[in-house]
Coordinates of C-alpha atoms in Angstrom, one line a residue:
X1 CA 67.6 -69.5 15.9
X2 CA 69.7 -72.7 17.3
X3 CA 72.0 -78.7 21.2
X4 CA 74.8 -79.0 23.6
X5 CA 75.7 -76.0 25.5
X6 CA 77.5 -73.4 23.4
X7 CA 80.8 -72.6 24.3
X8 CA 81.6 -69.7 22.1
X9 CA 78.9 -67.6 23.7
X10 CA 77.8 -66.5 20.3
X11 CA 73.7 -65.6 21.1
X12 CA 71.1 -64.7 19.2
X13 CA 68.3 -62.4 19.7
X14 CA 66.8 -59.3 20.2
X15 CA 64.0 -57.0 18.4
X16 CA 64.9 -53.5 20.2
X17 CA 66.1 -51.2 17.8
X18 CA 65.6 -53.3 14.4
X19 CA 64.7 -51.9 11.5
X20 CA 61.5 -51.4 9.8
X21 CA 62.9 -53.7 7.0
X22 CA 64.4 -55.7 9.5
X23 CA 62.6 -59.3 10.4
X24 CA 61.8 -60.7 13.7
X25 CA 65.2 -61.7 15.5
X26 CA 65.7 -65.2 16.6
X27 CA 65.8 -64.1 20.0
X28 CA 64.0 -60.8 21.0
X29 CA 64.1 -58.4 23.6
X30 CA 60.9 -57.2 22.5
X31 CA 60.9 -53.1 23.4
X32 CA 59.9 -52.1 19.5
X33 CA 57.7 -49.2 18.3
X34 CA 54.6 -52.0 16.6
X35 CA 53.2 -49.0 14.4
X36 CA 56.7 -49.1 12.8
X37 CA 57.4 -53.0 12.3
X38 CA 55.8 -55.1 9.0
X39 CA 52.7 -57.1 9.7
X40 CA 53.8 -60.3 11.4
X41 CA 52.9 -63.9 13.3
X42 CA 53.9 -63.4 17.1
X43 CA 53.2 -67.0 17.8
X44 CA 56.9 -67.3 18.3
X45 CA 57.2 -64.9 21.1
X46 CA 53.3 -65.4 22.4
X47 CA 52.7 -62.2 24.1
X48 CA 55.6 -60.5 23.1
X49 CA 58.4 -62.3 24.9
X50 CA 61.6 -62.6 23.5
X51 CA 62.7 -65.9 21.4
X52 CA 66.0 -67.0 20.7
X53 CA 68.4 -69.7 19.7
X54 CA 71.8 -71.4 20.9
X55 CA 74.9 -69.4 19.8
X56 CA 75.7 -69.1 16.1
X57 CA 79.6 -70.0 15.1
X58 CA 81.3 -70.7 12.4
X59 CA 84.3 -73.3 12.2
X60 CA 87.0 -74.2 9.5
X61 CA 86.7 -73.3 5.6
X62 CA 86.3 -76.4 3.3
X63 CA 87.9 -76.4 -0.3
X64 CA 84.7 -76.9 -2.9
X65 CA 84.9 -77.9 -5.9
X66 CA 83.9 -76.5 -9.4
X67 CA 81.2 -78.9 -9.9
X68 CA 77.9 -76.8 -11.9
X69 CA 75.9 -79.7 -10.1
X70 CA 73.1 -78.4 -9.1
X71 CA 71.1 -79.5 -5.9
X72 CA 67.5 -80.2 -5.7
X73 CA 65.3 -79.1 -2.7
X74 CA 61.5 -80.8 -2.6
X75 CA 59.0 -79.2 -0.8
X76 CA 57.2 -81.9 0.7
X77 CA 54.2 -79.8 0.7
X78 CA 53.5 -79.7 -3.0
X79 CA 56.1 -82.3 -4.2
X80 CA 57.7 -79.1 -6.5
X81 CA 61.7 -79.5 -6.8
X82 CA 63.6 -76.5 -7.3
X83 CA 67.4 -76.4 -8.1
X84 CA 69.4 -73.8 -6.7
X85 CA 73.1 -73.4 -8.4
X86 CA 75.4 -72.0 -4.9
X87 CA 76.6 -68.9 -5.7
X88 CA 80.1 -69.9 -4.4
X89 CA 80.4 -72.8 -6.5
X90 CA 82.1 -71.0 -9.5
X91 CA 85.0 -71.5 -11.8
X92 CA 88.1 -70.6 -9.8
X93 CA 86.3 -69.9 -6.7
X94 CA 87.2 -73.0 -4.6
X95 CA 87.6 -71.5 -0.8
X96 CA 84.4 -70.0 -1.1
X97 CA 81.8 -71.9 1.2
X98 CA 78.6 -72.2 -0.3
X99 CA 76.7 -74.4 2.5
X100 CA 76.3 -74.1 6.3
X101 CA 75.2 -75.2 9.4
X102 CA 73.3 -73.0 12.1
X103 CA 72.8 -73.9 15.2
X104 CA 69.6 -72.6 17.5
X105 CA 67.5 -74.0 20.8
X106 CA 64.2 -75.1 20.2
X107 CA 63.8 -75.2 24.2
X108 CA 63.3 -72.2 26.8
X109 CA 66.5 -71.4 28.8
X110 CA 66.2 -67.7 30.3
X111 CA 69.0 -65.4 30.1
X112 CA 68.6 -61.8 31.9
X113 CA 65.0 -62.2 31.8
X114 CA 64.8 -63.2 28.1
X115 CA 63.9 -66.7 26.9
X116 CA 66.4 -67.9 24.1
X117 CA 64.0 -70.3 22.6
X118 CA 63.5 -70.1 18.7
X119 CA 63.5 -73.2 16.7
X120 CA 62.5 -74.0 13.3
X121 CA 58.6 -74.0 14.3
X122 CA 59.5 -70.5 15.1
X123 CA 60.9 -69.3 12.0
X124 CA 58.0 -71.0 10.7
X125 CA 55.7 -68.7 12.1
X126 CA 57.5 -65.4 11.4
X127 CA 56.6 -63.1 8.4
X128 CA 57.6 -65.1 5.5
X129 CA 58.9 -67.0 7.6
X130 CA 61.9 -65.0 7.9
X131 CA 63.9 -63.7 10.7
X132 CA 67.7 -62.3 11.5
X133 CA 70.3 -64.3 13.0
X134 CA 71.8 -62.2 15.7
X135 CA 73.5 -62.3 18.7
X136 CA 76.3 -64.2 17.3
X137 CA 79.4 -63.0 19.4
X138 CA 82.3 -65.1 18.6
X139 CA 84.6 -63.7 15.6
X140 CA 84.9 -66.9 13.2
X141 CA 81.3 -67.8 13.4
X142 CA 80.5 -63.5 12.5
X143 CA 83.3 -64.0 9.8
X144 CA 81.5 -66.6 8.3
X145 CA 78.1 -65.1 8.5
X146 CA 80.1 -62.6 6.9
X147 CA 80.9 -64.7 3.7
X148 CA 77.5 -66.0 3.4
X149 CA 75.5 -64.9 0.0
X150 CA 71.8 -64.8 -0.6
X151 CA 70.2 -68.0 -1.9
X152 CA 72.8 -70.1 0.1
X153 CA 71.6 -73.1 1.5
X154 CA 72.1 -74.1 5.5
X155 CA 70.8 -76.7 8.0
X156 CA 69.0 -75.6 11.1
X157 CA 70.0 -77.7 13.4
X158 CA 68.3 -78.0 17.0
X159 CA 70.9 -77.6 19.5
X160 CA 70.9 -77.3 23.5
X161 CA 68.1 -79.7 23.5
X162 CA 67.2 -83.7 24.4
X163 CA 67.6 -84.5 20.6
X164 CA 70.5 -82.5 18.8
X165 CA 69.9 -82.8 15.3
X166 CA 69.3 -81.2 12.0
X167 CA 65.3 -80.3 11.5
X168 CA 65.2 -77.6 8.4
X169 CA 66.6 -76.2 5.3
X170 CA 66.9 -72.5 4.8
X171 CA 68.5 -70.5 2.9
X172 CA 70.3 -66.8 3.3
X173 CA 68.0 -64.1 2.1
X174 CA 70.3 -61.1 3.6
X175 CA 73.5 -60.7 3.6
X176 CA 75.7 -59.9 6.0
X177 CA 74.6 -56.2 8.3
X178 CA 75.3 -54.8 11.6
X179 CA 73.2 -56.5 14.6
X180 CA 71.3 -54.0 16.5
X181 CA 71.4 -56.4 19.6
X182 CA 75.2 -55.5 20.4
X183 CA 73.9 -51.8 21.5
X184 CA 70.8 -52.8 23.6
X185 CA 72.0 -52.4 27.3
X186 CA 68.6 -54.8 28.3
X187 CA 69.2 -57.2 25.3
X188 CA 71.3 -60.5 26.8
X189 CA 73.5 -59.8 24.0
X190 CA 74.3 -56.5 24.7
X191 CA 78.2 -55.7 24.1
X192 CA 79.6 -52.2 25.6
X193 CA 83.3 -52.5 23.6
X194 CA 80.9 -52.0 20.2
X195 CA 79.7 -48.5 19.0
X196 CA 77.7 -47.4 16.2
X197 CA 80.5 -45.9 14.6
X198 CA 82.6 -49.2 15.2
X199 CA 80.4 -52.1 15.2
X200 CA 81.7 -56.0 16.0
X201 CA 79.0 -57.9 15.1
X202 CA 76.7 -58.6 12.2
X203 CA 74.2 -60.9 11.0
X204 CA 72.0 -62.4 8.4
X205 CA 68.4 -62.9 7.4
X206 CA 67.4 -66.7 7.2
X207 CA 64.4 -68.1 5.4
X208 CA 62.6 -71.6 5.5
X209 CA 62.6 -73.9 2.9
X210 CA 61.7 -76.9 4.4
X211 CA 62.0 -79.9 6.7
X212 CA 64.0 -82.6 6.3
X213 CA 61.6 -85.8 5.5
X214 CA 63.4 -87.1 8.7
X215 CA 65.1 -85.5 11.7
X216 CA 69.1 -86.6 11.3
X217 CA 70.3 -86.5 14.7
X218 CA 73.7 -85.8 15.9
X219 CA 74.2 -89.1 17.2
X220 CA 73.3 -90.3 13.7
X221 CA 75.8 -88.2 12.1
X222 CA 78.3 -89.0 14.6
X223 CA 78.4 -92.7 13.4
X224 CA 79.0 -92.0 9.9
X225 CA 81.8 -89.6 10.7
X226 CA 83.6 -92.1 12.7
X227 CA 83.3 -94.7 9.6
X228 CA 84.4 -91.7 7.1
X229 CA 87.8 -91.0 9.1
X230 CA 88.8 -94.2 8.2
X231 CA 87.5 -95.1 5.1
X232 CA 87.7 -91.3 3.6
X233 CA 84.1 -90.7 3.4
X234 CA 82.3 -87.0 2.9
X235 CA 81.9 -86.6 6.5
X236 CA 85.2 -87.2 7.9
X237 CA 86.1 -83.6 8.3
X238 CA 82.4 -82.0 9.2
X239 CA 83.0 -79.3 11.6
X240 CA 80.4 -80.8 13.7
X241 CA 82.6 -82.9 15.1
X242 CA 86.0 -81.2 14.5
X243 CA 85.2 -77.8 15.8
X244 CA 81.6 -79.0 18.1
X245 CA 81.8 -75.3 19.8
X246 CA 81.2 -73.2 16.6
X247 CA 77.0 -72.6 16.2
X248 CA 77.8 -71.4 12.8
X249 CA 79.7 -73.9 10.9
X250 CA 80.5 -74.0 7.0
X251 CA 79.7 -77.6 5.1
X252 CA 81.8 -78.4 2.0
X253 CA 79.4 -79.5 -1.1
X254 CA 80.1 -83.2 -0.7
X255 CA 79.2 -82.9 3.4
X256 CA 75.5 -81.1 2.6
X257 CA 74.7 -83.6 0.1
X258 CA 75.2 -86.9 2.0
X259 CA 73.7 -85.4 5.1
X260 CA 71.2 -84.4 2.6
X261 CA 70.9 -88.3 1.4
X262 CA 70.4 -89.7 4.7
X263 CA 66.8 -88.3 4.5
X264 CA 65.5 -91.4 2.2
X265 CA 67.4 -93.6 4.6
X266 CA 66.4 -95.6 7.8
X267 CA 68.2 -94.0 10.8
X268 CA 71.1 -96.2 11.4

């Protein structure tokens, strides 16, 4: 799933050892029993190899507020809106974070053998176009992965590529469970202090919604966050920019809605 170099060396990836429930992984070490694993597109990993994203992290909590707005999501297939209520945005609930940002490489970069490519064509392409965020290993972004409910909204945003820059929506189908990927000796991710009794890491299940009407690059976004820190705009405390390293980053309400705006902008 996940464009500048990640730092926290939180990785995704890996299909050994998932479940029969389980989706594709974002990144796979592909060494899976197929009679076992649901009917699905391998266009992602072409003959079988392994796809993955940049490092998933998650940076500083924002305060929400306890707005019952709802927010609209178009398909820009079929025009349809749906409104989807967060399920952190409730009455005396303000620390929870109901939106996020998830960061994955939509180009090839090889590590141990396995290419750690998986952007949101990818996902597109998986059964129901669904797939597990793993290989996350860096402790805030896992907490926060941790805090994430289904039918929460995030940007995938394209990192470790020519063009950082948010490309999708999806939204969290699975909650938080233990990522097979940490006990797979072969799998890049691969973590020997973890056990099965005493597992570190976790991860979600992500789903598409759809793409943005425009891609809103990072050196886009960058602008308006500059403007916001002086004239108190939405953006002026995006984890984006304040914590860059984290691949996993909660968005306050106000912050997921003007990036949302920008899409029925011109690119400034």
């Amino acid at each position: 799933m996940h464009c500048s170099s990640p730092v926290d060396t939180e990785w995704v990836g890996g299909e050994q050892g998932r479940g029969n429930d389980s989706p594709p992984s974002r990144h796979g070490y592909k060494k899976v029993d197929k009679s076992k694993m649901p009917p699905r597109n391998l266009k992602r990993g072409g003959s079988g190899k392994p796809k993955t994203t940049e490092p998933a992290a998650k940076s500083a909590k924002k305060e929400l507020d306890d707005s019952t707005e709802l927010v609209a999501i178009e398909c820009l297939a079929t025009g349809r809106r749906t409104t989807v209520r967060p399920p952190g945005e409730e009455k005396g609930n303000k620390e929870a974070n109901s939106f996020w940002l998830m960061k994955s490489e939509p180009e090839s970069r090889f590590e141990n053998g396995v290419d750690m490519k998986f952007g949101v064509e990818d996902l597109k392409v998986q059964h129901n176009q669904t797939a597990c965020w793993d290989g996350v290993r860096n402790y805030q972004a896992r907490n926060f992965m941790r805090d994430m409910k289904v039918g929460q909204l995030a940007f995938f945003y394209h990192s470790n590529c020519k063009e950082p820059g948010i490309a999708a929506v999806v939204k969290i189908v699975k909650e938080s469970y233990v990522d097979h990927t940490q006990f797979d000796k072969k799998d890049p991710h691969y973590d020997p202090r973890s056990s099965k009794e005493n597992p570190k890491w976790f991860m979600v299940d992500v789903q598409f919604v759809r793409m943005m009407k425009r891609f809103i690059s990072l050196a886009e976004m960058k602008q308006y966050h500059q403007e916001h820190k002086t004239k108190e705009g939405p953006l002026k405390n995006m984890a984006l920019f304040t914590r860059a390293r984290l691949s996993v980053q909660p968005l306050a309400k106000e912050e997921f809605d003007f990036v949302l705006s920008l899409e029925d902008k011109k690119p400034i």
